[in-house]
Tab-separated table of C-alpha atoms in Angstrom:
chain	number	residue	atom	x	y	z
H	1	UNK	CA	48.127	-6.956	32.922
H	2	UNK	CA	46.537	-5.399	29.906
H	3	UNK	CA	45.634	-8.320	27.687
H	4	UNK	CA	43.167	-11.046	28.657
H	5	UNK	CA	44.990	-14.223	29.627
H	6	UNK	CA	44.205	-17.559	28.124
H	7	UNK	CA	42.902	-20.381	30.246
H	8	UNK	CA	46.352	-21.869	30.374
H	9	UNK	CA	47.906	-18.570	31.371
H	10	UNK	CA	45.280	-18.156	34.037
H	11	UNK	CA	46.273	-21.565	35.503
H	12	UNK	CA	49.938	-20.556	35.572
H	13	UNK	CA	49.029	-17.326	37.248
H	14	UNK	CA	46.930	-19.103	39.935
H	15	UNK	CA	49.825	-21.654	40.545
H	16	UNK	CA	52.311	-18.668	40.916
H	17	UNK	CA	50.513	-17.608	44.049
H	18	UNK	CA	52.776	-19.168	46.573
H	19	UNK	CA	51.553	-17.681	49.913
H	20	UNK	CA	55.084	-17.223	51.119
H	21	UNK	CA	56.014	-13.584	51.301
H	22	UNK	CA	59.625	-14.410	50.394
H	23	UNK	CA	58.665	-15.949	47.160
H	24	UNK	CA	55.731	-13.652	46.375
H	25	UNK	CA	58.164	-10.704	46.679
H	26	UNK	CA	59.843	-11.878	43.443
H	27	UNK	CA	57.157	-13.715	41.616
H	28	UNK	CA	54.076	-11.293	41.991
H	29	UNK	CA	55.624	-8.322	40.257
H	30	UNK	CA	56.783	-10.502	37.316
H	31	UNK	CA	53.233	-11.971	36.995
H	32	UNK	CA	51.579	-8.582	37.118
H	33	UNK	CA	53.969	-6.711	34.871
H	34	UNK	CA	55.712	-9.141	32.519
H	35	UNK	CA	54.216	-12.636	32.340
H	36	UNK	CA	51.575	-12.018	29.644
H	37	UNK	CA	53.981	-10.092	27.390
H	38	UNK	CA	56.794	-12.496	27.708
H	39	UNK	CA	57.850	-14.807	24.959
H	40	UNK	CA	56.155	-18.214	24.705
H	41	UNK	CA	59.372	-19.938	25.682
H	42	UNK	CA	59.733	-17.681	28.767
H	43	UNK	CA	56.034	-18.367	29.626
H	44	UNK	CA	56.711	-22.084	29.343
H	45	UNK	CA	59.821	-21.913	31.558
H	46	UNK	CA	57.900	-19.817	34.105
H	47	UNK	CA	54.996	-22.356	34.127
H	48	UNK	CA	57.452	-25.110	34.821
H	49	UNK	CA	59.185	-23.021	37.535
H	50	UNK	CA	55.965	-22.454	39.468
H	51	UNK	CA	55.523	-26.244	39.578
H	52	UNK	CA	58.640	-26.593	41.656
H	53	UNK	CA	58.402	-27.162	45.488
H	54	UNK	CA	58.625	-24.112	47.726
H	55	UNK	CA	61.768	-25.214	49.562
H	56	UNK	CA	63.653	-25.521	46.244
H	57	UNK	CA	62.363	-22.059	45.127
H	58	UNK	CA	63.408	-20.516	48.414
H	59	UNK	CA	66.854	-21.908	48.007
H	60	UNK	CA	67.110	-20.542	44.501
H	61	UNK	CA	65.762	-17.035	45.166
H	62	UNK	CA	66.965	-16.363	48.743
H	63	UNK	CA	70.048	-18.522	49.496
H	64	UNK	CA	71.756	-18.229	46.145
H	65	UNK	CA	71.785	-21.901	45.566
H	66	UNK	CA	72.354	-22.756	41.929
H	67	UNK	CA	69.012	-23.440	40.355
H	68	UNK	CA	68.414	-26.041	37.693
H	69	UNK	CA	69.929	-24.832	34.453
H	70	UNK	CA	66.518	-24.377	32.709
H	71	UNK	CA	65.566	-21.856	35.450
H	72	UNK	CA	68.792	-19.891	36.074
H	73	UNK	CA	68.170	-17.214	33.477
H	74	UNK	CA	64.586	-16.586	34.511
H	75	UNK	CA	65.314	-16.479	38.187
H	76	UNK	CA	68.048	-13.983	37.501
H	77	UNK	CA	65.614	-11.879	35.517
H	78	UNK	CA	62.992	-12.062	38.241
H	79	UNK	CA	65.565	-10.916	40.872
H	80	UNK	CA	66.878	-8.100	38.584
H	81	UNK	CA	63.308	-6.890	37.863
H	82	UNK	CA	62.692	-6.571	41.540
H	83	UNK	CA	65.950	-4.808	42.175
H	84	UNK	CA	65.305	-2.420	39.385
H	85	UNK	CA	61.851	-1.571	40.802
H	86	UNK	CA	63.221	-0.402	44.056
């Protein structure tokens, strides 16, 4: 992250730390490399996403369950970013 995050962005970054390797695998790279430069709408969607419960996030990221429509595009982006980095 190159720019200094706002207080609200810091809160979202803190909430994004899940402590589950399976979720951190997708979320951490996005936070480090893309979150602060994302559009305000995408940042708001991400902030809402990290408020969701871990079992739901696991289903959406790992078990290909259909996420809530508001999150589908962002989850696909996080998965693609991880795939592209490998």
